[in-house]
Short mmCIF file of C-alpha atoms and ligand atoms in Angstrom, two decimals:
data_model
loop_
_atom_site.label_atom_id
_atom_site.label_comp_id
_atom_site.label_asym_id
_atom_site.label_seq_id
_atom_site.Cartn_x
_atom_site.Cartn_y
_atom_site.Cartn_z
CA MET A 3 -4.30 30.79 107.13
CA THR A 4 -7.36 29.35 105.39
CA PRO A 5 -9.96 27.66 107.59
CA GLY A 6 -8.91 24.39 105.96
CA GLY A 7 -5.27 25.08 106.84
CA LEU A 8 -6.15 25.84 110.46
CA LEU A 9 -8.08 22.63 110.73
CA ARG A 10 -5.13 20.75 109.28
CA GLN A 11 -2.78 22.43 111.77
CA LEU A 12 -5.10 21.56 114.66
CA ALA A 13 -5.38 17.99 113.46
CA ILE A 14 -1.58 17.68 113.22
CA GLY A 15 -1.26 19.20 116.72
CA ALA A 16 -3.80 16.81 118.13
CA LEU A 17 -2.04 13.92 116.48
CA ALA A 18 1.29 15.03 117.93
CA LEU A 19 -0.28 15.18 121.38
CA ALA A 20 -2.03 11.89 120.98
CA LEU A 21 0.96 9.99 119.63
CA PRO A 22 3.10 9.89 122.74
CA LEU A 23 0.05 8.90 124.78
CA THR A 24 -0.74 6.01 122.46
CA ALA A 25 2.89 5.01 122.39
CA MET A 26 2.97 5.21 126.19
CA ALA A 27 -0.19 3.15 126.52
CA GLU A 28 1.27 0.53 124.22
CA SER A 29 4.50 0.33 126.15
CA ALA A 30 2.90 0.27 129.63
CA PRO A 31 3.34 -3.30 130.82
CA ILE A 32 0.49 -5.50 132.00
CA VAL A 33 1.07 -5.97 135.72
CA ILE A 34 0.46 -9.30 137.44
CA LYS A 35 0.49 -9.00 141.21
CA PHE A 36 1.36 -12.38 142.70
CA SER A 37 0.78 -12.50 146.44
CA HIS A 38 1.76 -15.35 148.75
CA VAL A 39 2.32 -15.98 152.44
CA VAL A 40 5.59 -17.92 152.67
CA ALA A 41 9.27 -16.98 152.59
CA THR A 42 11.15 -16.43 149.34
CA GLU A 43 13.46 -19.41 150.05
CA THR A 44 10.60 -21.94 150.11
CA PRO A 45 9.58 -24.03 147.07
CA LYS A 46 6.60 -21.71 146.43
CA GLY A 47 8.65 -18.55 147.00
CA GLN A 48 11.29 -19.65 144.51
CA ALA A 49 8.78 -20.86 141.93
CA ALA A 50 6.94 -17.52 142.05
CA LEU A 51 10.21 -15.75 141.27
CA ARG A 52 11.00 -18.24 138.52
CA PHE A 53 7.58 -17.55 136.97
CA LYS A 54 8.28 -13.82 137.15
CA GLN A 55 11.61 -14.21 135.37
CA LEU A 56 10.26 -16.53 132.67
CA ALA A 57 7.08 -14.50 132.10
CA GLU A 58 8.96 -11.22 131.76
CA GLU A 59 11.49 -12.79 129.39
CA ALA A 60 8.87 -14.56 127.25
CA THR A 61 6.74 -11.43 126.86
CA LYS A 62 9.80 -9.21 126.33
CA GLY A 63 8.71 -7.00 129.20
CA ARG A 64 5.11 -6.56 128.05
CA VAL A 65 4.17 -8.25 131.32
CA LYS A 66 5.59 -7.28 134.68
CA VAL A 67 5.14 -9.73 137.54
CA GLU A 68 5.29 -8.24 141.02
CA VAL A 69 5.79 -10.95 143.65
CA TYR A 70 4.77 -10.13 147.24
CA PRO A 71 6.07 -12.85 149.61
CA ASN A 72 5.58 -13.47 153.34
CA SER A 73 2.02 -12.02 153.59
CA SER A 74 3.53 -8.60 152.77
CA LEU A 75 0.45 -7.68 150.71
CA TYR A 76 -2.31 -9.97 151.98
CA LYS A 77 -2.70 -12.61 154.66
CA ASP A 78 -4.56 -15.91 154.24
CA GLY A 79 -8.21 -15.31 153.59
CA GLU A 80 -7.68 -11.73 152.49
CA GLU A 81 -5.74 -12.88 149.46
CA LEU A 82 -8.58 -14.97 148.03
CA GLU A 83 -10.95 -12.07 148.34
CA ALA A 84 -8.39 -9.78 146.71
CA LEU A 85 -8.10 -12.16 143.77
CA GLN A 86 -11.84 -12.24 143.23
CA LEU A 87 -12.02 -8.44 143.40
CA GLY A 88 -9.11 -8.12 140.96
CA ALA A 89 -6.77 -6.39 143.45
CA VAL A 90 -4.24 -9.16 142.74
CA GLN A 91 -4.11 -11.38 139.68
CA MET A 92 -2.27 -14.52 140.81
CA LEU A 93 -1.99 -16.59 144.00
CA ALA A 94 -0.84 -20.05 145.01
CA PRO A 95 -2.80 -20.84 148.19
CA SER A 96 -2.35 -24.19 149.84
CA LEU A 97 -5.01 -26.71 148.83
CA ALA A 98 -6.30 -26.62 152.40
CA LYS A 99 -7.44 -23.02 151.95
CA PHE A 100 -9.95 -23.34 149.11
CA GLY A 101 -12.89 -24.02 151.43
CA PRO A 102 -13.88 -20.34 151.87
CA LEU A 103 -14.24 -20.13 148.06
CA GLY A 104 -16.88 -22.83 148.23
CA ALA A 105 -14.53 -25.38 146.67
CA LYS A 106 -14.63 -27.80 149.58
CA GLU A 107 -13.39 -30.77 147.52
CA PHE A 108 -9.79 -29.57 147.67
CA VAL A 109 -9.45 -30.65 151.30
CA VAL A 110 -9.22 -34.20 149.98
CA PHE A 111 -5.47 -33.46 149.80
CA ASP A 112 -5.45 -32.88 153.58
CA LEU A 113 -6.65 -36.37 154.48
CA PRO A 114 -3.98 -37.80 156.78
CA PHE A 115 -1.77 -40.52 155.29
CA ILE A 116 -3.64 -40.50 151.97
CA PHE A 117 -0.40 -40.24 149.96
CA ASP A 118 2.60 -42.44 150.65
CA GLY A 119 4.91 -40.06 148.80
CA TYR A 120 5.31 -37.70 145.84
CA ASN A 121 4.71 -40.46 143.26
CA GLU A 122 1.25 -41.19 144.59
CA LEU A 123 0.51 -37.50 144.96
CA HIS A 124 1.47 -36.84 141.33
CA LYS A 125 -0.94 -39.51 140.13
CA VAL A 126 -3.62 -37.16 141.41
CA THR A 127 -2.20 -33.69 140.78
CA GLN A 128 -0.90 -34.59 137.33
CA GLY A 129 -3.81 -36.82 136.35
CA PRO A 130 -7.51 -36.48 135.46
CA VAL A 131 -8.69 -36.14 139.08
CA GLY A 132 -6.46 -33.10 139.59
CA GLN A 133 -7.69 -31.47 136.38
CA LYS A 134 -11.31 -32.12 137.29
CA LEU A 135 -10.76 -30.42 140.63
CA LEU A 136 -9.23 -27.33 139.04
CA ARG A 137 -12.28 -26.96 136.79
CA LYS A 138 -14.46 -26.68 139.91
CA LEU A 139 -12.95 -23.23 140.48
CA GLU A 140 -14.27 -21.74 137.25
CA PRO A 141 -17.80 -20.99 138.44
CA LYS A 142 -16.14 -18.93 141.21
CA GLY A 143 -14.45 -16.70 138.62
CA ILE A 144 -11.11 -18.41 139.16
CA LEU A 145 -8.90 -20.39 136.81
CA GLY A 146 -6.57 -23.06 138.18
CA LEU A 147 -3.36 -23.10 136.17
CA ALA A 148 -1.16 -25.66 137.92
CA TYR A 149 -0.33 -27.62 141.04
CA TRP A 150 2.91 -26.73 142.81
CA ASP A 151 4.40 -29.17 145.30
CA ASN A 152 5.57 -28.40 148.76
CA GLY A 153 5.85 -31.49 150.90
CA PHE A 154 4.90 -33.84 153.67
CA LYS A 155 4.22 -32.41 157.09
CA VAL A 156 6.06 -32.79 160.38
CA MET A 157 4.34 -32.24 163.71
CA SER A 158 5.91 -29.94 166.29
CA ALA A 159 5.24 -29.14 169.97
CA ASN A 160 7.04 -28.47 173.22
CA LYS A 161 6.58 -32.06 174.27
CA PRO A 162 7.56 -35.15 172.30
CA LEU A 163 4.73 -36.43 170.10
CA ARG A 164 5.13 -40.16 169.63
CA THR A 165 1.75 -41.72 170.30
CA PRO A 166 -1.76 -40.46 169.51
CA ASP A 167 -2.26 -40.02 173.23
CA ASP A 168 0.58 -37.48 173.38
CA PHE A 169 -1.65 -34.96 171.57
CA ARG A 170 -4.38 -34.99 174.19
CA GLY A 171 -5.39 -31.46 175.17
CA LEU A 172 -2.72 -29.70 173.08
CA LYS A 173 -3.77 -26.59 171.20
CA MET A 174 -2.58 -27.18 167.65
CA ARG A 175 -2.57 -24.52 164.95
CA ILE A 176 -4.10 -25.67 161.66
CA GLN A 177 -4.93 -24.12 158.31
CA SER A 178 -8.62 -23.41 157.73
CA SER A 179 -9.59 -26.94 156.64
CA LYS A 180 -12.35 -29.12 158.05
CA VAL A 181 -10.24 -32.21 157.39
CA LEU A 182 -7.36 -30.84 159.46
CA ASP A 183 -9.84 -29.98 162.20
CA SER A 184 -10.99 -33.62 162.18
CA GLU A 185 -7.39 -34.84 162.06
CA MET A 186 -6.47 -32.99 165.27
CA ARG A 187 -9.69 -33.97 167.04
CA SER A 188 -9.08 -37.62 166.13
CA VAL A 189 -6.07 -37.55 168.49
CA LYS A 190 -7.87 -35.40 171.10
CA ALA A 191 -5.94 -32.22 170.31
CA ILE A 192 -7.70 -28.85 170.15
CA PRO A 193 -7.39 -27.40 166.64
CA GLN A 194 -6.96 -23.63 166.28
CA VAL A 195 -7.34 -22.05 162.84
CA MET A 196 -4.89 -19.21 162.38
CA SER A 197 -3.30 -17.26 159.51
CA PHE A 198 0.15 -18.47 158.58
CA SER A 199 1.68 -15.07 159.32
CA GLU A 200 0.59 -15.34 162.96
CA VAL A 201 1.90 -18.82 163.74
CA TYR A 202 5.42 -17.99 164.89
CA GLN A 203 4.22 -15.50 167.47
CA ALA A 204 1.41 -17.77 168.62
CA LEU A 205 3.92 -20.55 169.23
CA GLN A 206 6.36 -18.20 170.92
CA THR A 207 3.77 -16.78 173.32
CA GLY A 208 2.05 -20.09 173.98
CA VAL A 209 -1.25 -19.11 172.37
CA VAL A 210 -0.91 -22.51 170.71
CA ASP A 211 1.20 -25.47 171.79
CA GLY A 212 2.16 -26.90 168.44
CA THR A 213 1.56 -27.09 164.73
CA GLU A 214 2.11 -29.03 161.51
CA ASN A 215 3.86 -27.94 158.32
CA PRO A 216 6.42 -29.21 155.82
CA PRO A 217 9.99 -28.63 157.05
CA SER A 218 10.57 -25.84 154.48
CA ASN A 219 7.84 -23.73 156.11
CA LEU A 220 8.83 -24.68 159.66
CA TYR A 221 12.44 -23.71 159.07
CA THR A 222 11.97 -20.50 157.07
CA GLN A 223 9.49 -19.16 159.64
CA LYS A 224 11.89 -20.16 162.44
CA MET A 225 9.14 -22.18 164.13
CA HIS A 226 11.78 -24.71 165.22
CA GLU A 227 13.27 -21.99 167.44
CA VAL A 228 10.07 -21.88 169.48
CA GLN A 229 9.23 -25.61 169.44
CA LYS A 230 11.26 -28.11 171.47
CA TYR A 231 10.34 -31.22 169.46
CA VAL A 232 9.66 -31.97 165.81
CA THR A 233 8.24 -35.39 164.91
CA LEU A 234 9.11 -36.56 161.38
CA SER A 235 5.71 -38.08 160.84
CA ASN A 236 5.02 -37.28 157.15
CA HIS A 237 1.40 -37.71 158.15
CA GLY A 238 -0.10 -35.48 155.49
CA TYR A 239 0.62 -33.41 152.43
CA LEU A 240 0.72 -29.62 151.91
CA GLY A 241 0.86 -28.19 148.40
CA TYR A 242 -0.63 -25.50 146.20
CA ALA A 243 -2.80 -24.64 143.24
CA VAL A 244 -1.72 -21.61 141.23
CA ILE A 245 -4.82 -19.61 140.46
CA VAL A 246 -5.70 -16.48 138.49
CA ASN A 247 -8.66 -14.21 138.15
CA LYS A 248 -10.53 -15.76 135.20
CA LYS A 249 -11.72 -12.48 133.69
CA PHE A 250 -8.22 -11.03 133.81
CA TRP A 251 -6.72 -14.10 132.17
CA ALA A 252 -9.39 -14.22 129.44
CA GLY A 253 -8.85 -10.51 128.74
CA LEU A 254 -5.13 -10.89 127.96
CA PRO A 255 -4.02 -10.66 124.33
CA ALA A 256 -3.88 -14.25 123.02
CA ASP A 257 -0.15 -14.16 122.26
CA ILE A 258 0.67 -12.94 125.77
CA ARG A 259 -1.59 -15.53 127.36
CA GLY A 260 0.21 -18.25 125.40
CA GLN A 261 3.61 -16.96 126.52
CA LEU A 262 2.46 -16.84 130.14
CA GLU A 263 1.12 -20.39 129.91
CA GLY A 264 4.54 -21.49 128.69
CA ALA A 265 6.22 -19.66 131.57
CA MET A 266 3.81 -21.28 134.04
CA LYS A 267 4.53 -24.74 132.65
CA ALA A 268 8.28 -24.23 133.10
CA ALA A 269 7.86 -22.67 136.56
CA THR A 270 5.71 -25.65 137.58
CA GLU A 271 8.37 -28.13 136.45
CA PHE A 272 10.89 -26.11 138.44
CA ALA A 273 8.68 -25.99 141.57
CA ASN A 274 8.04 -29.70 141.49
CA SER A 275 11.70 -30.52 140.94
CA VAL A 276 12.99 -28.54 143.93
CA ALA A 277 10.30 -29.15 146.57
CA GLN A 278 11.49 -32.50 147.90
CA LYS A 279 15.15 -31.43 148.15
CA ASP A 280 14.22 -28.09 149.76
CA ASN A 281 12.31 -29.95 152.46
CA GLU A 282 15.17 -32.38 153.02
CA ASP A 283 17.62 -29.48 153.26
CA ALA A 284 15.34 -27.66 155.69
CA LEU A 285 15.28 -30.70 157.98
CA VAL A 286 19.06 -30.89 157.93
CA ALA A 287 19.18 -27.19 158.83
CA VAL A 288 16.69 -27.66 161.69
CA LYS A 289 18.79 -30.51 163.02
CA LYS A 290 22.00 -28.51 162.68
CA SER A 291 20.50 -25.56 164.53
CA GLY A 292 20.13 -27.72 167.63
CA ARG A 293 17.06 -25.69 168.60
CA SER A 294 14.62 -28.58 168.51
CA GLU A 295 14.97 -32.30 168.85
CA LEU A 296 13.94 -34.42 165.87
CA ILE A 297 11.84 -37.47 166.68
CA MET A 298 11.60 -40.50 164.38
CA LEU A 299 8.56 -42.73 164.71
CA THR A 300 8.86 -46.49 164.69
CA PRO A 301 6.69 -48.18 162.04
CA GLU A 302 4.34 -49.30 164.85
CA GLN A 303 4.04 -45.76 166.24
CA ARG A 304 3.34 -44.37 162.81
CA LEU A 305 0.69 -47.00 162.18
CA ALA A 306 -0.97 -46.00 165.45
CA TRP A 307 -1.20 -42.37 164.20
CA LYS A 308 -2.55 -43.57 160.87
CA MET A 309 -5.23 -45.72 162.46
CA ALA A 310 -6.29 -42.97 164.87
CA MET A 311 -6.38 -40.31 162.16
CA ASP A 312 -8.41 -42.50 159.85
CA LYS A 313 -11.33 -41.07 161.81
CA ALA A 314 -10.87 -37.86 159.79
CA HIS A 315 -11.45 -39.85 156.59
CA LYS A 316 -14.66 -41.37 157.97
CA GLU A 317 -15.95 -38.04 159.30
CA GLN A 318 -15.18 -35.97 156.22
CA MET A 319 -15.82 -38.42 153.39
CA ASN A 320 -19.36 -37.30 152.62
CA ARG A 321 -18.58 -33.63 153.04
CA ILE A 322 -15.71 -33.83 150.54
CA GLY A 323 -17.70 -36.11 148.24
CA ALA A 324 -17.45 -39.88 148.68
CA ASP A 325 -16.94 -40.46 144.93
CA LEU A 326 -13.98 -38.09 144.82
CA VAL A 327 -12.39 -39.63 147.92
CA ARG A 328 -12.78 -43.09 146.38
CA GLU A 329 -11.22 -41.88 143.13
CA VAL A 330 -8.19 -40.65 145.07
CA TYR A 331 -8.00 -43.91 147.07
CA LYS A 332 -7.97 -45.75 143.77
CA GLU A 333 -4.91 -43.78 142.64
CA THR A 334 -3.07 -44.07 145.94
CA GLY A 335 -4.21 -47.43 147.33
CA TYR A 336 -4.92 -45.88 150.75
CA ASN A 337 -5.31 -48.55 153.41
CA PRO A 338 -5.65 -47.37 157.04
CA SER A 339 -4.14 -50.52 158.49
CA SER A 340 -1.07 -50.80 156.27
CA LYS A 341 2.34 -49.64 157.53
CA THR A 342 3.75 -48.51 154.15
CA MET A 343 5.90 -45.35 153.78
C1 LMR B 28 0.07 -22.66 156.14
O1 LMR B 28 -0.78 -21.78 156.35
O2 LMR B 28 0.55 -23.35 157.03
C2 LMR B 28 0.54 -22.89 154.72
O3 LMR B 28 -0.58 -22.97 153.89
C3 LMR B 28 1.42 -21.80 154.24
C4 LMR B 28 1.81 -22.02 152.80
O4 LMR B 28 1.36 -21.28 151.95
O5 LMR B 28 2.62 -22.94 152.58
#
């Protein structure tokens, strides 16, 4: 063989070797790890799976979404760090949990009684104030893609909670939010910050006396089995922002990013269409289980909670940003001495 022929043979051999590798690299899907802390049957759990299905379909398998529910990959706190380090690509933490990122404004959503219902909430999450808040995440290397609803919280304990005075001295588990800390202190309870994955056991063993969560979380974590009373107070909102690592998102091929944005839009519509019904169904299931007694508040009792918990608004206003709080009040018409809802 001539030297030229040998070179040609080597080149063909190298090409043959390289080809499958290139083909393999091209067919290896982009993996999005989506970690969350709640059960699959919750609004967030279902919406994460809906996003997976839509994203994989839209990208014809070029993207694979791996959903890790129930803190199976990371617990609260850990998951935000993992996102910033790029160990996961997508999360949907509750709005109460953005404080450790330095985005303290998000706790505005935790202010007790600030929303009278989903319509008022959507004025914020689906309006300019919500968008402005999401943009605050960008300097932290995070992109906020959407708000996903969960619902309005109930309060549970082993004693009936009807008046603000009933909370006195109770150890109440809260998410890591300064506003929720103020909320519990406003009724003389002792707030205890704890990861979601630890709440059931803490209630069961008496490490804490009670907690607050939307019915969908209470029911799917079986908290009602270790709490004698559940007060249907709707005293505050719990929902999510879907977030991604900004560098990861910017590095995606433009066509894929567009397809994923479409999938996220549809998953968001799905999430926000099932959340209310899921919470209603969860309450029915709690009632049916007979494990805890459901307590309804009279309008006067509920007003007494609202007036007591207004202290959290006063205490946290400046920390959150008085302008932002006023913008939200403008959308929702918050009035601490009105009985609405
Ligand atoms: C909680 O910790 O109570 C919630 O944020 C859990 C969740 O993600 O809904």
